[in-house]
Every structure is written in structure tokens, then in C-alpha cells.
mmCIF file of C-alpha atoms in Angstrom:
data_model
loop_
_atom_site.group_PDB
_atom_site.id
_atom_site.type_symbol
_atom_site.label_atom_id
_atom_site.label_comp_id
_atom_site.label_asym_id
_atom_site.label_seq_id
_atom_site.Cartn_x
_atom_site.Cartn_y
_atom_site.Cartn_z
ATOM 1 C CA MET A 16 130.211 78.509 180.152
ATOM 2 C CA THR A 17 130.496 80.395 183.431
ATOM 3 C CA ARG A 18 128.476 83.096 185.072
ATOM 4 C CA ARG A 19 129.139 85.794 187.619
ATOM 5 C CA LEU A 20 129.397 84.459 191.141
ATOM 6 C CA LEU A 21 127.373 85.655 194.083
ATOM 7 C CA SER A 22 130.418 85.061 196.266
ATOM 8 C CA SER A 23 134.087 85.474 195.463
ATOM 9 C CA HIS A 24 135.128 81.892 196.075
ATOM 10 C CA SER A 25 133.907 78.355 196.606
ATOM 11 C CA THR A 26 135.443 75.900 199.026
ATOM 12 C CA LEU A 27 135.424 72.159 198.414
ATOM 13 C CA PRO A 28 135.127 70.084 201.594
ATOM 14 C CA GLU A 29 137.777 67.419 201.952
ATOM 15 C CA LEU A 30 136.766 64.441 199.828
ATOM 16 C CA SER A 31 137.446 60.866 200.797
ATOM 17 C CA PRO A 32 140.643 59.786 198.985
ATOM 18 C CA MET A 33 139.991 57.812 195.813
ATOM 19 C CA LEU A 34 143.569 56.888 194.918
ATOM 20 C CA THR A 35 146.443 55.668 197.033
ATOM 21 C CA GLU A 36 149.618 57.688 197.130
ATOM 22 C CA THR A 37 151.279 54.971 195.061
ATOM 23 C CA GLN A 38 148.599 55.295 192.375
ATOM 24 C CA LEU A 39 148.922 59.078 192.326
ATOM 25 C CA GLU A 40 152.675 58.777 191.950
ATOM 26 C CA GLN A 41 152.228 56.290 189.079
ATOM 27 C CA TRP A 42 149.876 58.734 187.350
ATOM 28 C CA ARG A 43 152.313 61.630 187.767
ATOM 29 C CA ARG A 44 155.231 59.588 186.437
ATOM 30 C CA LEU A 45 153.387 58.207 183.414
ATOM 31 C CA VAL A 46 152.072 61.637 182.422
ATOM 32 C CA ALA A 47 155.418 63.361 183.015
ATOM 33 C CA GLU A 48 157.230 60.883 180.764
ATOM 34 C CA ALA A 49 154.666 61.100 177.949
ATOM 35 C CA GLN A 50 154.977 63.358 174.906
ATOM 36 C CA ARG A 51 152.167 61.939 172.734
ATOM 37 C CA ILE A 52 148.990 61.217 174.695
ATOM 38 C CA VAL A 53 145.763 59.766 173.319
ATOM 39 C CA ILE A 54 142.450 59.574 175.195
ATOM 40 C CA CYS A 55 139.972 56.861 174.116
ATOM 41 C CA THR A 56 136.427 56.037 175.113
ATOM 42 C CA HIS A 57 133.608 53.770 174.026
ATOM 43 C CA LYS A 58 131.416 53.480 170.945
ATOM 44 C CA SER A 59 128.446 55.861 170.769
ATOM 45 C CA PRO A 60 129.958 58.140 173.431
ATOM 46 C CA ASP A 61 127.454 59.440 175.956
ATOM 47 C CA GLY A 62 127.811 62.483 178.187
ATOM 48 C CA ASP A 63 130.117 60.776 180.660
ATOM 49 C CA ALA A 64 132.395 59.303 178.005
ATOM 50 C CA LEU A 65 132.804 62.579 176.135
ATOM 51 C CA CYS A 66 132.918 64.871 179.173
ATOM 52 C CA SER A 67 135.467 62.788 181.069
ATOM 53 C CA SER A 68 137.672 62.766 177.952
ATOM 54 C CA LEU A 69 137.365 66.521 177.431
ATOM 55 C CA ALA A 70 137.865 67.287 181.126
ATOM 56 C CA LEU A 71 141.037 65.185 181.176
ATOM 57 C CA ALA A 72 142.326 66.885 178.027
ATOM 58 C CA HIS A 73 141.709 70.340 179.547
ATOM 59 C CA TYR A 74 143.551 69.302 182.715
ATOM 60 C CA LEU A 75 146.504 67.878 180.783
ATOM 61 C CA GLN A 76 146.876 71.219 178.999
ATOM 62 C CA THR A 77 147.525 72.842 182.391
ATOM 63 C CA GLU A 78 150.334 70.306 182.832
ATOM 64 C CA GLY A 79 151.894 71.387 179.536
ATOM 65 C CA LYS A 80 150.656 68.317 177.670
ATOM 66 C CA ILE A 81 148.577 68.049 174.521
ATOM 67 C CA ALA A 82 146.249 65.061 174.283
ATOM 68 C CA ALA A 83 144.274 63.891 171.267
ATOM 69 C CA ILE A 84 140.827 62.406 171.878
ATOM 70 C CA ALA A 85 139.943 59.456 169.629
ATOM 71 C CA ILE A 86 136.468 57.929 169.610
ATOM 72 C CA PRO A 87 134.947 55.142 167.502
ATOM 73 C CA ASP A 88 132.000 57.087 166.085
ATOM 74 C CA ALA A 89 129.631 60.029 166.513
ATOM 75 C CA PHE A 90 128.386 61.452 169.783
ATOM 76 C CA PRO A 91 124.937 63.057 170.250
ATOM 77 C CA ASP A 92 124.196 66.432 168.716
ATOM 78 C CA PHE A 93 123.212 67.868 172.116
ATOM 79 C CA LEU A 94 126.848 67.539 173.239
ATOM 80 C CA GLN A 95 128.392 69.320 170.254
ATOM 81 C CA TRP A 96 128.631 72.596 172.217
ATOM 82 C CA LEU A 97 131.055 71.226 174.815
ATOM 83 C CA PRO A 98 134.398 73.067 174.910
ATOM 84 C CA GLY A 99 136.886 71.146 172.796
ATOM 85 C CA ALA A 100 134.303 68.843 171.190
ATOM 86 C CA ASN A 101 135.180 70.111 167.722
ATOM 87 C CA GLN A 102 138.721 68.731 168.121
ATOM 88 C CA VAL A 103 137.657 65.138 168.804
ATOM 89 C CA LYS A 104 138.818 62.639 166.156
ATOM 90 C CA ARG A 105 136.412 59.942 164.944
ATOM 91 C CA TYR A 106 137.609 56.538 163.789
ATOM 92 C CA ASP A 107 134.620 56.035 161.496
ATOM 93 C CA LYS A 108 135.520 59.261 159.641
ATOM 94 C CA ASP A 109 139.306 59.011 159.551
ATOM 95 C CA ALA A 110 140.531 55.576 160.573
ATOM 96 C CA ALA A 111 144.045 56.114 159.235
ATOM 97 C CA SER A 112 144.582 59.236 161.330
ATOM 98 C CA VAL A 113 143.369 57.562 164.528
ATOM 99 C CA GLU A 114 145.444 54.442 163.851
ATOM 100 C CA GLN A 115 148.528 56.621 163.412
ATOM 101 C CA LEU A 116 147.827 58.486 166.670
ATOM 102 C CA LEU A 117 147.503 55.231 168.598
ATOM 103 C CA ALA A 118 150.561 53.648 166.998
ATOM 104 C CA LYS A 119 152.761 56.655 167.867
ATOM 105 C CA ALA A 120 151.327 57.347 171.342
ATOM 106 C CA ASP A 121 153.522 56.893 174.379
ATOM 107 C CA LEU A 122 150.557 57.005 176.803
ATOM 108 C CA ILE A 123 146.915 56.023 176.250
ATOM 109 C CA PHE A 124 144.024 56.800 178.570
ATOM 110 C CA CYS A 125 141.015 54.479 178.413
ATOM 111 C CA LEU A 126 138.046 56.260 179.987
ATOM 112 C CA ASP A 127 134.620 54.857 180.858
ATOM 113 C CA ILE A 128 135.435 51.410 179.457
ATOM 114 C CA ASN A 129 136.168 48.168 181.294
ATOM 115 C CA THR A 130 137.149 46.220 178.161
ATOM 116 C CA THR A 131 138.522 47.242 174.781
ATOM 117 C CA THR A 132 135.638 45.490 173.025
ATOM 118 C CA ARG A 133 133.631 48.608 173.900
ATOM 119 C CA VAL A 134 135.550 50.663 171.339
ATOM 120 C CA ALA A 135 134.102 48.384 168.623
ATOM 121 C CA THR A 136 135.819 48.888 165.246
ATOM 122 C CA MET A 137 138.679 50.764 166.908
ATOM 123 C CA GLN A 138 139.629 47.743 169.033
ATOM 124 C CA THR A 139 142.329 46.305 166.770
ATOM 125 C CA ALA A 140 144.142 49.633 166.602
ATOM 126 C CA LEU A 141 143.844 50.166 170.369
ATOM 127 C CA ASP A 142 144.905 46.628 171.300
ATOM 128 C CA GLY A 143 147.862 46.829 168.926
ATOM 129 C CA ALA A 144 149.201 50.136 170.228
ATOM 130 C CA PRO A 145 152.416 49.637 172.238
ATOM 131 C CA ALA A 146 151.926 52.515 174.716
ATOM 132 C CA PRO A 147 151.094 51.917 178.391
ATOM 133 C CA ARG A 148 147.482 52.438 179.438
ATOM 134 C CA ILE A 149 145.836 54.304 182.262
ATOM 135 C CA VAL A 150 142.264 53.077 182.756
ATOM 136 C CA VAL A 151 139.714 55.270 184.546
ATOM 137 C CA ASP A 152 136.372 53.483 184.765
ATOM 138 C CA HIS A 153 133.354 52.940 187.001
ATOM 139 C CA HIS A 154 132.022 49.651 185.591
ATOM 140 C CA THR A 155 132.434 46.204 187.103
ATOM 141 C CA GLY A 156 134.756 43.526 185.751
ATOM 142 C CA PRO A 157 137.689 45.529 184.348
ATOM 143 C CA ASP A 158 139.556 43.535 181.706
ATOM 144 C CA ILE A 159 142.230 45.797 180.226
ATOM 145 C CA ASN A 160 145.951 45.250 180.587
ATOM 146 C CA ALA A 161 146.985 48.579 182.116
ATOM 147 C CA ALA A 162 150.020 50.166 183.702
ATOM 148 C CA LEU A 163 147.556 51.865 186.049
ATOM 149 C CA LEU A 164 144.036 50.501 186.517
ATOM 150 C CA LEU A 165 141.656 52.839 188.357
ATOM 151 C CA SER A 166 138.356 51.003 188.722
ATOM 152 C CA GLN A 167 135.723 52.440 191.053
ATOM 153 C CA PRO A 168 132.297 50.858 190.358
ATOM 154 C CA HIS A 169 130.668 52.747 193.235
ATOM 155 C CA MET A 170 131.421 56.099 191.597
ATOM 156 C CA SER A 171 128.724 57.941 189.673
ATOM 157 C CA SER A 172 130.805 58.390 186.546
ATOM 158 C CA ALA A 173 134.231 58.408 184.975
ATOM 159 C CA THR A 174 133.911 62.197 184.965
ATOM 160 C CA GLU A 175 133.631 62.279 188.744
ATOM 161 C CA MET A 176 136.748 60.127 188.921
ATOM 162 C CA ILE A 177 138.684 62.593 186.742
ATOM 163 C CA PHE A 178 137.564 65.487 188.944
ATOM 164 C CA ARG A 179 138.585 63.660 192.115
ATOM 165 C CA ILE A 180 141.998 62.744 190.703
ATOM 166 C CA VAL A 181 142.667 66.377 189.784
ATOM 167 C CA SER A 182 141.439 67.457 193.216
ATOM 168 C CA GLN A 183 143.575 64.876 195.014
ATOM 169 C CA MET A 184 146.606 66.166 193.121
ATOM 170 C CA GLY A 185 145.911 69.666 194.401
ATOM 171 C CA ALA A 186 145.463 70.951 190.850
ATOM 172 C CA LEU A 187 141.966 72.473 191.023
ATOM 173 C CA ASN A 188 143.471 75.930 191.322
ATOM 174 C CA ARG A 189 145.096 75.487 187.885
ATOM 175 C CA VAL A 190 142.121 74.312 185.857
ATOM 176 C CA GLY A 191 139.452 76.664 184.589
ATOM 177 C CA ALA A 192 135.943 77.082 183.273
ATOM 178 C CA GLN A 193 136.211 74.503 180.477
ATOM 179 C CA PHE A 194 137.248 71.765 182.905
ATOM 180 C CA TYR A 195 134.472 72.687 185.346
ATOM 181 C CA THR A 196 131.815 72.749 182.613
ATOM 182 C CA CYS A 197 132.786 69.321 181.315
ATOM 183 C CA CYS A 198 132.831 67.857 184.821
ATOM 184 C CA TYR A 199 129.381 69.186 185.663
ATOM 185 C CA CYS A 200 127.869 67.989 182.373
ATOM 186 C CA GLY A 201 129.374 64.515 182.638
ATOM 187 C CA MET A 202 128.204 64.003 186.214
ATOM 188 C CA MET A 203 124.750 65.374 185.407
ATOM 189 C CA THR A 204 124.144 63.180 182.360
ATOM 190 C CA ASP A 205 125.445 59.910 183.824
ATOM 191 C CA THR A 206 123.137 60.189 186.829
ATOM 192 C CA GLY A 207 120.006 61.047 184.849
ATOM 193 C CA ASN A 208 120.086 64.660 186.041
ATOM 194 C CA PHE A 209 121.096 63.519 189.565
ATOM 195 C CA ALA A 210 118.386 60.842 189.811
ATOM 196 C CA TYR A 211 120.470 57.670 190.349
ATOM 197 C CA ASN A 212 123.962 56.302 191.137
ATOM 198 C CA CYS A 213 124.874 59.366 193.204
ATOM 199 C CA SER A 214 123.484 58.870 196.713
ATOM 200 C CA TYR A 215 126.531 59.973 198.670
ATOM 201 C CA ALA A 216 127.601 63.301 200.096
ATOM 202 C CA ASP A 217 130.911 63.693 198.239
ATOM 203 C CA PHE A 218 129.062 63.731 194.910
ATOM 204 C CA PHE A 219 126.974 66.734 195.899
ATOM 205 C CA HIS A 220 129.947 68.464 197.505
ATOM 206 C CA ILE A 221 131.579 68.353 194.069
ATOM 207 C CA ILE A 222 128.443 69.644 192.329
ATOM 208 C CA ALA A 223 128.175 72.512 194.826
ATOM 209 C CA TYR A 224 131.833 73.348 194.259
ATOM 210 C CA LEU A 225 131.378 73.421 190.480
ATOM 211 C CA VAL A 226 128.370 75.712 190.753
ATOM 212 C CA GLY A 227 130.368 77.890 193.131
ATOM 213 C CA GLN A 228 133.080 78.129 190.498
ATOM 214 C CA GLY A 229 130.563 79.678 188.123
ATOM 215 C CA VAL A 230 129.257 76.723 186.153
ATOM 216 C CA ASP A 231 125.901 77.723 184.677
ATOM 217 C CA LYS A 232 123.829 74.674 185.519
ATOM 218 C CA GLU A 233 120.643 76.064 183.961
ATOM 219 C CA LYS A 234 122.321 76.652 180.607
ATOM 220 C CA ILE A 235 123.981 73.230 180.599
ATOM 221 C CA SER A 236 120.703 71.524 181.479
ATOM 222 C CA HIS A 237 118.887 73.454 178.758
ATOM 223 C CA ARG A 238 121.457 72.554 176.101
ATOM 224 C CA VAL A 239 121.385 68.869 177.006
ATOM 225 C CA TYR A 240 117.709 68.278 177.727
ATOM 226 C CA ASN A 241 115.931 70.963 175.672
ATOM 227 C CA SER A 242 117.588 70.767 172.281
ATOM 228 C CA TYR A 243 115.311 68.330 170.445
ATOM 229 C CA SER A 244 114.395 68.707 166.812
ATOM 230 C CA ALA A 245 110.706 68.610 165.891
ATOM 231 C CA ASP A 246 111.212 65.130 164.410
ATOM 232 C CA CYS A 247 112.879 63.949 167.614
ATOM 233 C CA LEU A 248 109.956 65.140 169.731
ATOM 234 C CA ARG A 249 107.473 63.449 167.396
ATOM 235 C CA LEU A 250 109.498 60.227 167.580
ATOM 236 C CA ARG A 251 109.466 60.263 171.368
ATOM 237 C CA ALA A 252 105.743 61.001 171.449
ATOM 238 C CA MET A 253 105.100 58.098 169.071
ATOM 239 C CA VAL A 254 107.072 55.693 171.257
ATOM 240 C CA ILE A 255 105.190 56.662 174.416
ATOM 241 C CA SER A 256 101.797 56.726 172.714
ATOM 242 C CA GLU A 257 102.044 53.677 170.472
ATOM 243 C CA LYS A 258 105.005 51.494 171.425
ATOM 244 C CA MET A 259 105.154 51.403 175.214
ATOM 245 C CA ARG A 260 104.072 48.083 176.678
ATOM 246 C CA ILE A 261 103.278 47.807 180.381
ATOM 247 C CA VAL A 262 103.531 44.579 182.379
ATOM 248 C CA PRO A 263 101.762 45.640 185.582
ATOM 249 C CA GLU A 264 102.127 42.341 187.452
ATOM 250 C CA GLN A 265 105.924 42.696 187.141
ATOM 251 C CA HIS A 266 105.924 46.496 187.697
ATOM 252 C CA ALA A 267 107.731 46.791 184.373
ATOM 253 C CA ALA A 268 107.461 48.425 180.978
ATOM 254 C CA TYR A 269 109.317 48.195 177.678
ATOM 255 C CA PHE A 270 109.257 49.594 174.164
ATOM 256 C CA VAL A 271 110.690 48.654 170.782
ATOM 257 C CA LEU A 272 112.069 51.130 168.257
ATOM 258 C CA THR A 273 112.623 49.742 164.761
ATOM 259 C CA ALA A 274 114.953 50.946 162.028
ATOM 260 C CA ASP A 275 111.970 51.784 159.823
ATOM 261 C CA GLU A 276 110.501 53.994 162.541
ATOM 262 C CA MET A 277 113.799 55.770 163.036
ATOM 263 C CA GLN A 278 114.033 56.435 159.311
ATOM 264 C CA ARG A 279 110.473 57.766 159.249
ATOM 265 C CA TYR A 280 111.330 60.314 161.940
ATOM 266 C CA HIS A 281 114.786 61.166 160.521
ATOM 267 C CA TYR A 282 116.564 59.752 163.560
ATOM 268 C CA VAL A 283 119.988 61.110 164.443
ATOM 269 C CA LYS A 284 122.266 59.910 167.210
ATOM 270 C CA GLY A 285 120.968 61.065 170.571
ATOM 271 C CA ASP A 286 117.285 61.307 169.632
ATOM 272 C CA ALA A 287 116.409 58.381 171.923
ATOM 273 C CA GLU A 288 118.731 59.477 174.744
ATOM 274 C CA GLY A 289 116.945 59.207 178.091
ATOM 275 C CA LEU A 290 113.749 57.847 176.555
ATOM 276 C CA VAL A 291 114.124 54.632 178.554
ATOM 277 C CA ASN A 292 113.577 56.675 181.736
ATOM 278 C CA GLU A 293 110.097 57.834 180.740
ATOM 279 C CA PRO A 294 108.130 54.703 181.782
ATOM 280 C CA LEU A 295 109.539 55.064 185.301
ATOM 281 C CA ARG A 296 107.333 58.148 185.638
ATOM 282 C CA ILE A 297 104.338 55.803 185.823
ATOM 283 C CA LYS A 298 103.196 54.955 189.340
ATOM 284 C CA ASP A 299 104.379 51.501 190.464
ATOM 285 C CA ILE A 300 106.634 50.962 187.422
ATOM 286 C CA LEU A 301 110.064 49.968 188.726
ATOM 287 C CA LEU A 302 111.760 48.606 185.596
ATOM 288 C CA SER A 303 112.008 50.023 182.077
ATOM 289 C CA ILE A 304 113.684 48.410 179.068
ATOM 290 C CA SER A 305 114.196 49.882 175.607
ATOM 291 C CA LEU A 306 115.060 47.980 172.433
ATOM 292 C CA ARG A 307 116.496 49.922 169.510
ATOM 293 C CA GLU A 308 117.196 48.226 166.220
ATOM 294 C CA ASP A 309 120.511 49.287 164.731
ATOM 295 C CA ASN A 310 119.796 51.287 161.589
ATOM 296 C CA ALA A 311 123.033 50.274 159.865
ATOM 297 C CA HIS A 312 123.635 46.630 160.838
ATOM 298 C CA PRO A 313 121.008 43.882 160.515
ATOM 299 C CA ASN A 314 120.256 41.619 163.481
ATOM 300 C CA LEU A 315 121.800 44.005 165.975
ATOM 301 C CA VAL A 316 119.590 45.406 168.741
ATOM 302 C CA TRP A 317 120.741 47.830 171.436
ATOM 303 C CA VAL A 318 119.240 47.415 174.892
ATOM 304 C CA SER A 319 118.956 49.968 177.705
ATOM 305 C CA LEU A 320 117.625 49.230 181.178
ATOM 306 C CA ARG A 321 116.636 51.490 184.055
ATOM 307 C CA SER A 322 115.202 50.648 187.458
ATOM 308 C CA ALA A 323 113.959 52.570 190.470
ATOM 309 C CA GLY A 324 114.992 52.658 194.105
ATOM 310 C CA ASN A 325 116.403 49.465 195.553
ATOM 311 C CA TYR A 326 115.280 47.437 192.548
ATOM 312 C CA THR A 327 118.213 46.610 190.300
ATOM 313 C CA CYS A 328 118.522 45.941 186.570
ATOM 314 C CA HIS A 329 122.208 45.224 185.971
ATOM 315 C CA ARG A 330 121.862 41.482 186.551
ATOM 316 C CA LEU A 331 119.198 41.335 183.839
ATOM 317 C CA ALA A 332 121.662 43.041 181.484
ATOM 318 C CA GLU A 333 124.296 40.445 182.311
ATOM 319 C CA ARG A 334 121.989 37.432 182.103
ATOM 320 C CA TYR A 335 119.872 38.254 179.057
ATOM 321 C CA PHE A 336 121.494 41.039 177.057
ATOM 322 C CA ASN A 337 125.267 40.387 176.932
ATOM 323 C CA GLY A 338 125.853 43.524 178.943
ATOM 324 C CA GLY A 339 126.086 44.984 182.409
ATOM 325 C CA GLY A 340 126.238 48.282 184.209
ATOM 326 C CA HIS A 341 125.097 49.771 187.479
ATOM 327 C CA PRO A 342 122.241 48.738 189.779
ATOM 328 C CA ASN A 343 119.792 51.302 188.370
ATOM 329 C CA ALA A 344 121.237 51.856 184.888
ATOM 330 C CA ALA A 345 122.549 49.169 182.556
ATOM 331 C CA GLY A 346 122.782 48.226 178.907
ATOM 332 C CA GLY A 347 123.639 45.525 176.434
ATOM 333 C CA LYS A 348 123.000 44.225 172.944
ATOM 334 C CA LEU A 349 121.385 41.301 171.163
ATOM 335 C CA LEU A 350 122.490 39.700 167.884
ATOM 336 C CA CYS A 351 119.090 38.745 166.557
ATOM 337 C CA SER A 352 115.996 40.116 164.862
ATOM 338 C CA ILE A 353 113.975 42.799 166.599
ATOM 339 C CA GLN A 354 111.115 40.283 166.942
ATOM 340 C CA GLU A 355 113.320 37.780 168.747
ATOM 341 C CA ALA A 356 114.725 40.585 170.901
ATOM 342 C CA GLU A 357 111.208 41.446 172.048
ATOM 343 C CA ARG A 358 110.620 37.838 173.067
ATOM 344 C CA ILE A 359 113.835 37.892 175.104
ATOM 345 C CA VAL A 360 112.736 41.091 176.841
ATOM 346 C CA GLN A 361 109.410 39.520 177.751
ATOM 347 C CA GLN A 362 111.233 36.518 179.199
ATOM 348 C CA ALA A 363 113.607 38.773 181.137
ATOM 349 C CA ILE A 364 110.740 40.787 182.598
ATOM 350 C CA ASN A 365 108.904 37.631 183.661
ATOM 351 C CA ASN A 366 112.024 36.486 185.554
ATOM 352 C CA TRP A 367 113.082 39.915 186.780
ATOM 353 C CA MET A 368 112.084 39.519 190.407
ATOM 354 C CA ASN A 369 114.214 36.365 190.622
ATOM 355 C CA THR A 370 117.326 38.527 190.086
ATOM 356 C CA GLN A 371 116.613 40.795 193.057
#
């Protein structure tokens, strides 16, 4: 997905080093010695998880390596167009194949995860694989036994980390349009279209470089943000119109999406993506929380949190929702009924200012 450039080249300003020379040498050695590489990421892969995995796979091809991407389950429909997405292997569809890949791998990349519990049903196969790991992640509290642990919580995304590693290796002149497209999409989606977790110059230097390389940002944005089905749009309208609850004294809002409602609107994975951001459009609302009842497992509720400006939400995720994340974007889960989950959200909102 590239377009004709207005100029013949794009120059990337020197970025601040992300890895030490020792870490770069470890990466080079581990990749050079590997013949069977597997890239893993978390359950319900979002844009960053999928794009960082695809970008890494495209880069490894330039190094003469072939890497399989193994994920626990489906990713959103609006990411199906990404180059290489049709080659991704899903554990929920073919567990035996993924287990065999992991068992025979001689190098495993773990991207956008700080613990192997985030791969859910794939955890036993991943934990049991004998190959060394390289972890590339931007969440706090890394807890994976790795030959090379690259943890950068201040980074916008795992995708940005992959780009910076390739850049620091001097390999940007060998990668092409597919790598650039995946990098742009991953960085765009994990910052809410450049709205949070990216307030530093290097981030926008990279974005400018990618656009200069011919990445069609309008087309990527359209495919990600303007590809709803009619049912999806009706679902989102229903949530905003009927389900959104505002707590003005706490500058907060939340909504609850039940399994029955998802069934009524023929919910597919990705239909609620970004919906948690909508209440932040309201003047003086600084915190938004979404609850989504799992439509396959009873007493499992997925929680997403977003906050604005200097107001943070990740401590709420840690304290109330068995989760974590970044200051302005976090998530978690609750093992209870949707009714009990709503009571916990109300309690969290009432105590929110105490976490600031």
C-alpha cells in the first residue's frame, strides 16, 4: 500500500538509541543461528500486536529467514487486509499445527506481551517450547524468561520498537512497502490515531519517514476506521444512545455491553474497537470505561479504560480489573457476572481521583 512520492527520498533524523550494542549483538546472533522462527502475540490481537508481528516477519524475510506467526485466536476484520495477514496461524483453529511449530522452533519472538498468560489457551504450548525467547514489549512488569528481554514501557507500541530496532541495525534500506505499511498501521492504532502515548518527537519523525516512503496514510486510516458493517454501526449507536452512563462529579463515563446485545447486532470481533474512546468526546469527561461480556464464556467480562491528558487510568486497571497498561490506555478482565462487574466499575469510578 504505497503511493507515488512528491519527492524522491525521505530522510529519517537520527533517533535516540533504544538498544545497547550488546543487545543488538544478541539479537543478531540469535536470529543468525535460528532456522525455525515463530512469532507470538496476545489473545484477541489488536493493531499493534498484529502489525508488529507482520512487520517483524517482513524484516526477517530480508535477512533470509522465514518466520511463522502464531496467535491464540481471531483478529478484527478491519485488519484482514494487512500484507501477510492471510498467512497467520490461529491456535483456536489448528492447535496441533501451532503446537508443532512451537515445539520445533529454535527461536521464538514474544511481541506486545509482558507475560505468557496473555496468550491464553496457547500458554501451555508456548511455555513448554524449548527455544530461546526474544521479548519485544512496551508494558510494565515483564515476566517472561527470555534470552533477550526488550522492555520499553515509555514507547508508543511494540510496532514502534520493531521499527527502531530495524533502523538501529541500519536495515531500513532493505525493507520495503509491506514493512512500512505494517509499521504505520500499528503505530496509528495503538495511539488512538495519534491521540495518546506518543508525545515525543522521535515518534513523529518515524511517522513522517513512513509517509515519505510512500505509505498511504489516508487509505490505511479509511480501512481501519471506516469499514464498519451496518450492524456494527447500529450497535455503536445503541451503546452511545442507551447504555452510556455519565458520572459528572467524577468526570467519568462508562457503558456495559452484554452478550445478548452483541448477539442481537451480530457482533464480530472488532465491532467494539475504539468505542471506549467515544465518551471522552464529551466536555469535562476525563475517564471512560467499557465492560463487554464475553459471548462464549460465562462470568467473564472484558474491561477497557481510557483517560485524557494528565489523568491516568492504568492504576485503576491494576487495582480493580486484574489488568494494567499505559497511563491513558489500559485494560483488564473480571471473573464475575456482568451485574457484579458494573458494581465494581461504579466503585472504581468513585475512588478514581484517589489513584491520581
